[in-house]
C-alpha cells in the first residue's frame, strides 16, 4: 500500500467521553460489520471492560474509507488502554501512530485523564485533531470547551470537529478530518530488512498468540523467519493479517502498515511489548527506541478461602497469565491464610481487574491481603534488596535505609470539593506542588507516597467529590522515609497477613484503628482476646475482645424447625469462610475491612 494513503491514529479521551462509541461509529461507517455484530461494542470485549467502561487491552482495527477526494484510504485505529496502570502499553501503541483524535465530552470538558493521555500523544509528536462529542446534549457547550482545550492544553481548535457519536452526527467530518489533518507515515523503506514494532500481544484460543505489529521497514510475509531483537527468540511466521475488524489474512504487510502475525508462539510472556521484530538472518541495524521492561509496582497476597481450591486458583492464574504477561506471582505460605500466591500488578486497577476476573470467570472465593508497594532497602552490610511483602521484612537492626515509591498525582475537581480533597491529600502525607483554576474547576498536583494511596485513596476521593474528581498518577521515584513494620497480634500471635509497613509518625493512629476495627469484626469467643498493634516488641495500641457470655449462644430456641435448619445452614456456610487462627476464628471480611482506612 502507498504510504500516503495510510493513516495510523489513536483516540485519546477521559473515561466516558465517548471513545468506544465513536470507534464503533467509525467502524460502522466504513463497513465491515453487520448491524447485529455492531450491536455489541466491538472494541471493548471483556465483561469487566464494559462494566467499568475502560479498555484493558489495546486493539487495532483497519478501516477502508473512500474520502471526498475520491481516494481510498486505509485508516488504522489503535485503541489504547484507558488507564494509567497501562501507560507503557499506551506509549507503545501511540508510538505506532502518527496522529490522535482528542475526544472531549462537550458537556463536561477537559478532565485529568484527558490531560494525561493527550500529553502522551504530544510526547510522541502526534498531530492532534480535537473532537467535541455529545453535542446532542442540551448541556453541551462546544465553544467554551474549545476555548478550554486551547487554554489548558494549548492545542489549536480551528479544525475541531463537533459530533454526536451517539446519534451519528458529524462522523463523516471525523473521517475527513483524519485524512486531511493527520499525517501519513513517512520514512519507511520496503527495500530494507524488516523492522517492525511489537505493539501488543494477546492469546486467542483458536489462533494462539497473536502479535500486533507496526511495520517501519521491509515487508512481512508468511513463511519468513523472524527474530525478536530483545529476547533473541526466532519464529517462522505462519500468517499475517489485519483486523477489518474481523481477523483477515493478507499476503503482506509493508512500511506504515499495522496488522498482526501468528507464529506458533506459546505464551504472551514470550512477546515483550515494545520489542523490535526483524528477519532472523538479514537483520535491521538498529532496534526501535522506547523499549522498557515492565515491572509490577503493587503486590498483594491472594489466598483461596477454601484450601481445597488452591490448585484451581493456580490453574486460573495460569490462564490469566496467558493473556497478561504483566501479572506475576510466586507461591506464598501464610500462617494465617495458608497456601496462596504473592502477586505483582502494574497498579491498583490492574490488581482489581485480576481479582475480579478470578472470582467472576473462575468462580473462586479469595482472600486478598492489603496491597503493598515495592520497598527498596539498603542493608547495613551494603546489600540492596527489594521488599515485596511486609511479612518478609528483615530484622530492623540489619536495615540501614528504607525507600518507598512516590507518585506525582494530578487531581481535577469542581471547586466545591477542593477543601476536602486537599485535606485528604494532606492526611496521606501529600506535598502540594500546584494549584490552578480553569473555569470552575481546580487542578491540583500532589506528590504522595504510593503506599498511602494503595488502600482506598481512590474510593475516598470519589466519595468526597460525589464522583466528580478525576485522578491520575505516575511514579516519580523512591524516597528514604522513616518506615517501620507494624505487626498485628491476635491472642498474642502475630497475624502475618495483617503485617504492614507504615510511616513511624502514623503508626499509632493506624495501629489503633486496626485494633478497633478487628475488635468489631472478630466474633467473640469463650475467652478474652487481646488485639494488639506492635512495632518490634513494643505494643503501640491495644484492644480487648471480651469473652462471650454463655446464654448468648443459646439462640433460636424454640421456633419452627425449618427456620432453625436454615439458620444452621447459614452458620455452617459462614463458618466455612472463617480462617482459624490460633484458637481464634477470623472471618474473611475482617481481613478486608480491617485494611480499609478512614
Ligand atoms: P469511553 O469510556 O470513552 O469509551 O465512552 P463510551 O463510548 O463508552 O461512552 C460513555 C457513555 O456516553 C455511554 O453511555 C455512551 O452511550 C454515551 N455517549 C457516547 N457518545 C455520546 C454522544 O454523542 N451523546 C450522548 N448523549 N451520549 C454519548
Ligand atoms: Mg470505552
Short mmCIF file of N, CA, C and O and ligand atoms in Angstrom, two decimals, residues 20 44 53 55, ligand 2:
data_model
loop_
_atom_site.label_atom_id
_atom_site.label_comp_id
_atom_site.label_asym_id
_atom_site.label_seq_id
_atom_site.Cartn_x
_atom_site.Cartn_y
_atom_site.Cartn_z
N UNK A 20 -15.25 4.73 22.88
CA UNK A 20 -15.73 3.47 22.30
C UNK A 20 -16.89 3.70 21.34
O UNK A 20 -16.97 3.07 20.29
N UNK A 44 -14.55 -2.87 23.08
CA UNK A 44 -14.45 -3.30 24.48
C UNK A 44 -15.04 -4.69 24.56
O UNK A 44 -16.23 -4.84 24.60
N UNK A 53 -16.25 0.44 31.94
CA UNK A 53 -16.09 1.47 30.92
C UNK A 53 -14.65 1.78 30.61
O UNK A 53 -14.29 2.90 30.29
N UNK A 55 -10.93 0.31 28.66
CA UNK A 55 -10.36 -0.67 27.76
C UNK A 55 -9.11 -1.22 28.44
O UNK A 55 -8.26 -0.46 28.87
MG1 LIG B 2 -14.55 2.63 26.19
#
